[in-house]
Amino acid sequence: MGNDAVADNTQMIALFRSIDTKDTRQFLTFLTEDAQFRFGNQPPAVGAQTIASMLDGFFPSIKALRHTILNNWTAADHVICEGTVTYTRHNGSTLCVPFVDVFAMTGALIKDFRIYVDVSQLYVTQQ
């Protein structure tokens, strides 16, 4: 994927839709087979199967999530995306936090997906 294609908003929308619908299999179609995926301060998951296991463990821990993209930029073979994500807990309460994602691209696919977000309050019991 060249720089023009990296900035394709249609692809970004589809990527975040796969996350927001908790569709692990669709999400993996955006990644290289040997991709690295790092969520916050968690250790990186490497490879499609490991990433799938990580997501399949995370997605059931929340009721829903929704990303709102505010900005995205391209630089060489990287895409940077800024926005907010709203997590809905199983008790119906929500947590909305800012995030920045950095994607290192190989062609049309993401080789390195880094999510910078503070989810430390996600599993805190709401009073």
PDB file of C-alpha atoms in Angstrom:
ATOM      1  CA  MET A   1       0.000   0.000   0.000  1.00  0.00           C
ATOM      2  CA  GLY A   2       1.528   3.330  -1.005  1.00  0.00           C
ATOM      3  CA  ASN A   3       0.978   6.531   0.906  1.00  0.00           C
ATOM      4  CA  ASP A   4      -2.179   7.354  -1.050  1.00  0.00           C
ATOM      5  CA  ALA A   5      -3.776   4.050  -0.116  1.00  0.00           C
ATOM      6  CA  VAL A   6      -2.567   4.203   3.515  1.00  0.00           C
ATOM      7  CA  ALA A   7      -4.671   7.318   4.046  1.00  0.00           C
ATOM      8  CA  ASP A   8      -7.776   5.615   2.647  1.00  0.00           C
ATOM      9  CA  ASN A   9     -10.517   6.490   5.119  1.00  0.00           C
ATOM     10  CA  THR A  10     -12.670   3.619   3.856  1.00  0.00           C
ATOM     11  CA  GLN A  11     -10.066   1.139   5.057  1.00  0.00           C
ATOM     12  CA  MET A  12      -9.770   2.921   8.430  1.00  0.00           C
ATOM     13  CA  ILE A  13     -13.544   2.888   8.873  1.00  0.00           C
ATOM     14  CA  ALA A  14     -13.662  -0.832   8.054  1.00  0.00           C
ATOM     15  CA  LEU A  15     -10.781  -1.575  10.443  1.00  0.00           C
ATOM     16  CA  PHE A  16     -12.452   0.176  13.369  1.00  0.00           C
ATOM     17  CA  ARG A  17     -15.837  -1.338  12.473  1.00  0.00           C
ATOM     18  CA  SER A  18     -14.288  -4.805  12.821  1.00  0.00           C
ATOM     19  CA  ILE A  19     -13.071  -3.833  16.297  1.00  0.00           C
ATOM     20  CA  ASP A  20     -16.345  -2.198  17.334  1.00  0.00           C
ATOM     21  CA  THR A  21     -18.322  -5.258  16.232  1.00  0.00           C
ATOM     22  CA  LYS A  22     -15.821  -7.486  18.068  1.00  0.00           C
ATOM     23  CA  ASP A  23     -15.177  -9.414  14.841  1.00  0.00           C
ATOM     24  CA  THR A  24     -11.746 -10.934  15.442  1.00  0.00           C
ATOM     25  CA  ARG A  25     -11.647 -12.799  12.118  1.00  0.00           C
ATOM     26  CA  GLN A  26     -12.443  -9.661  10.102  1.00  0.00           C
ATOM     27  CA  PHE A  27      -9.922  -7.654  12.135  1.00  0.00           C
ATOM     28  CA  LEU A  28      -7.173 -10.141  11.271  1.00  0.00           C
ATOM     29  CA  THR A  29      -7.699  -9.464   7.548  1.00  0.00           C
ATOM     30  CA  PHE A  30      -6.091  -6.041   8.090  1.00  0.00           C
ATOM     31  CA  LEU A  31      -2.887  -7.551   9.533  1.00  0.00           C
ATOM     32  CA  THR A  32       0.102  -9.413   8.150  1.00  0.00           C
ATOM     33  CA  GLU A  33       0.342 -13.043   9.293  1.00  0.00           C
ATOM     34  CA  ASP A  34       3.357 -12.168  11.485  1.00  0.00           C
ATOM     35  CA  ALA A  35       1.961  -8.869  12.781  1.00  0.00           C
ATOM     36  CA  GLN A  36       2.734  -7.506  16.220  1.00  0.00           C
ATOM     37  CA  PHE A  37      -0.165  -6.057  18.259  1.00  0.00           C
ATOM     38  CA  ARG A  38       0.378  -4.089  21.455  1.00  0.00           C
ATOM     39  CA  PHE A  39      -2.567  -2.834  23.527  1.00  0.00           C
ATOM     40  CA  GLY A  40      -1.602  -0.183  26.085  1.00  0.00           C
ATOM     41  CA  ASN A  41       1.029  -1.433  28.491  1.00  0.00           C
ATOM     42  CA  GLN A  42       0.341  -5.109  27.796  1.00  0.00           C
ATOM     43  CA  PRO A  43       3.098  -7.227  26.278  1.00  0.00           C
ATOM     44  CA  PRO A  44       2.873  -7.434  22.489  1.00  0.00           C
ATOM     45  CA  ALA A  45       1.025 -10.318  20.872  1.00  0.00           C
ATOM     46  CA  VAL A  46       2.897 -11.590  17.812  1.00  0.00           C
ATOM     47  CA  GLY A  47       1.293 -13.512  14.973  1.00  0.00           C
ATOM     48  CA  ALA A  48      -2.313 -13.828  13.861  1.00  0.00           C
ATOM     49  CA  GLN A  49      -3.182 -16.757  16.133  1.00  0.00           C
ATOM     50  CA  THR A  50      -1.765 -15.076  19.247  1.00  0.00           C
ATOM     51  CA  ILE A  51      -3.531 -11.811  18.397  1.00  0.00           C
ATOM     52  CA  ALA A  52      -6.806 -13.682  17.848  1.00  0.00           C
ATOM     53  CA  SER A  53      -6.453 -15.382  21.253  1.00  0.00           C
ATOM     54  CA  MET A  54      -5.761 -12.040  22.921  1.00  0.00           C
ATOM     55  CA  LEU A  55      -8.802 -10.368  21.328  1.00  0.00           C
ATOM     56  CA  ASP A  56     -11.056 -13.365  21.926  1.00  0.00           C
ATOM     57  CA  GLY A  57     -10.109 -13.047  25.603  1.00  0.00           C
ATOM     58  CA  PHE A  58     -10.651  -9.280  25.740  1.00  0.00           C
ATOM     59  CA  PHE A  59     -13.867  -8.814  23.742  1.00  0.00           C
ATOM     60  CA  PRO A  60     -16.102 -10.888  26.082  1.00  0.00           C
ATOM     61  CA  SER A  61     -14.860  -8.860  29.079  1.00  0.00           C
ATOM     62  CA  ILE A  62     -16.843  -5.824  27.864  1.00  0.00           C
ATOM     63  CA  LYS A  63     -20.378  -5.419  26.597  1.00  0.00           C
ATOM     64  CA  ALA A  64     -19.457  -3.104  23.710  1.00  0.00           C
ATOM     65  CA  LEU A  65     -16.990  -0.537  22.401  1.00  0.00           C
ATOM     66  CA  ARG A  66     -17.192   2.332  19.926  1.00  0.00           C
ATOM     67  CA  HIS A  67     -14.370   4.298  18.337  1.00  0.00           C
ATOM     68  CA  THR A  68     -14.680   7.886  17.156  1.00  0.00           C
ATOM     69  CA  ILE A  69     -11.852   8.916  14.841  1.00  0.00           C
ATOM     70  CA  LEU A  70     -10.823  12.560  15.195  1.00  0.00           C
ATOM     71  CA  ASN A  71      -7.664  12.701  13.041  1.00  0.00           C
ATOM     72  CA  ASN A  72      -5.383  10.473  11.029  1.00  0.00           C
ATOM     73  CA  TRP A  73      -2.044  11.115   9.402  1.00  0.00           C
ATOM     74  CA  THR A  74       0.367   9.236   7.179  1.00  0.00           C
ATOM     75  CA  ALA A  75       4.137   9.430   7.276  1.00  0.00           C
ATOM     76  CA  ALA A  76       6.224   7.154   5.052  1.00  0.00           C
ATOM     77  CA  ASP A  77       4.945   3.639   5.825  1.00  0.00           C
ATOM     78  CA  HIS A  78       3.057   4.608   9.006  1.00  0.00           C
ATOM     79  CA  VAL A  79      -0.495   5.686   9.771  1.00  0.00           C
ATOM     80  CA  ILE A  80      -1.320   7.494  13.014  1.00  0.00           C
ATOM     81  CA  CYS A  81      -4.909   7.662  14.172  1.00  0.00           C
ATOM     82  CA  GLU A  82      -6.270   9.770  17.045  1.00  0.00           C
ATOM     83  CA  GLY A  83      -9.697   9.503  18.593  1.00  0.00           C
ATOM     84  CA  THR A  84     -11.815   8.450  21.516  1.00  0.00           C
ATOM     85  CA  VAL A  85     -13.066   5.011  22.440  1.00  0.00           C
ATOM     86  CA  THR A  86     -16.141   4.409  24.548  1.00  0.00           C
ATOM     87  CA  TYR A  87     -16.253   1.099  26.374  1.00  0.00           C
ATOM     88  CA  THR A  88     -19.554  -0.193  27.720  1.00  0.00           C
ATOM     89  CA  ARG A  89     -19.177  -2.458  30.721  1.00  0.00           C
ATOM     90  CA  HIS A  90     -21.486  -5.404  31.326  1.00  0.00           C
ATOM     91  CA  ASN A  91     -23.286  -3.387  34.009  1.00  0.00           C
ATOM     92  CA  GLY A  92     -24.143  -0.725  31.377  1.00  0.00           C
ATOM     93  CA  SER A  93     -21.748   1.956  32.658  1.00  0.00           C
ATOM     94  CA  THR A  94     -19.334   3.497  30.185  1.00  0.00           C
ATOM     95  CA  LEU A  95     -15.766   4.719  30.050  1.00  0.00           C
ATOM     96  CA  CYS A  96     -14.706   7.133  27.296  1.00  0.00           C
ATOM     97  CA  VAL A  97     -10.960   7.685  26.865  1.00  0.00           C
ATOM     98  CA  PRO A  98      -8.669   9.204  24.234  1.00  0.00           C
ATOM     99  CA  PHE A  99      -6.432   6.927  22.191  1.00  0.00           C
ATOM    100  CA  VAL A 100      -3.715   7.091  19.572  1.00  0.00           C
ATOM    101  CA  ASP A 101      -3.002   4.119  17.313  1.00  0.00           C
ATOM    102  CA  VAL A 102       0.194   3.805  15.317  1.00  0.00           C
ATOM    103  CA  PHE A 103       0.247   1.385  12.396  1.00  0.00           C
ATOM    104  CA  ALA A 104       3.454   0.342  10.638  1.00  0.00           C
ATOM    105  CA  MET A 105       2.333  -0.773   7.199  1.00  0.00           C
ATOM    106  CA  THR A 106       3.643  -3.422   4.828  1.00  0.00           C
ATOM    107  CA  GLY A 107       1.843  -2.916   1.567  1.00  0.00           C
ATOM    108  CA  ALA A 108      -1.886  -2.819   2.300  1.00  0.00           C
ATOM    109  CA  LEU A 109      -1.528  -4.578   5.655  1.00  0.00           C
ATOM    110  CA  ILE A 110      -0.584  -3.603   9.195  1.00  0.00           C
ATOM    111  CA  LYS A 111       2.666  -5.203  10.377  1.00  0.00           C
ATOM    112  CA  ASP A 112       2.868  -3.433  13.746  1.00  0.00           C
ATOM    113  CA  PHE A 113      -0.280  -2.154  15.513  1.00  0.00           C
ATOM    114  CA  ARG A 114       0.340  -0.108  18.678  1.00  0.00           C
ATOM    115  CA  ILE A 115      -2.527   1.252  20.761  1.00  0.00           C
ATOM    116  CA  TYR A 116      -1.769   4.031  23.246  1.00  0.00           C
ATOM    117  CA  VAL A 117      -4.707   4.252  25.652  1.00  0.00           C
ATOM    118  CA  ASP A 118      -5.293   4.297  29.404  1.00  0.00           C
ATOM    119  CA  VAL A 119      -7.860   1.642  30.294  1.00  0.00           C
ATOM    120  CA  SER A 120      -6.855   1.459  33.952  1.00  0.00           C
ATOM    121  CA  GLN A 121     -10.407   2.424  34.988  1.00  0.00           C
ATOM    122  CA  LEU A 122     -12.174  -0.041  32.681  1.00  0.00           C
ATOM    123  CA  TYR A 123     -12.586  -2.804  35.239  1.00  0.00           C
ATOM    124  CA  VAL A 124     -12.981  -0.596  38.284  1.00  0.00           C
ATOM    125  CA  THR A 125     -16.311  -1.298  39.949  1.00  0.00           C
ATOM    126  CA  GLN A 126     -18.635   1.661  39.563  1.00  0.00           C
ATOM    127  CA  GLN A 127     -20.392   2.807  42.729  1.00  0.00           C
TER     128      GLN A 127
END
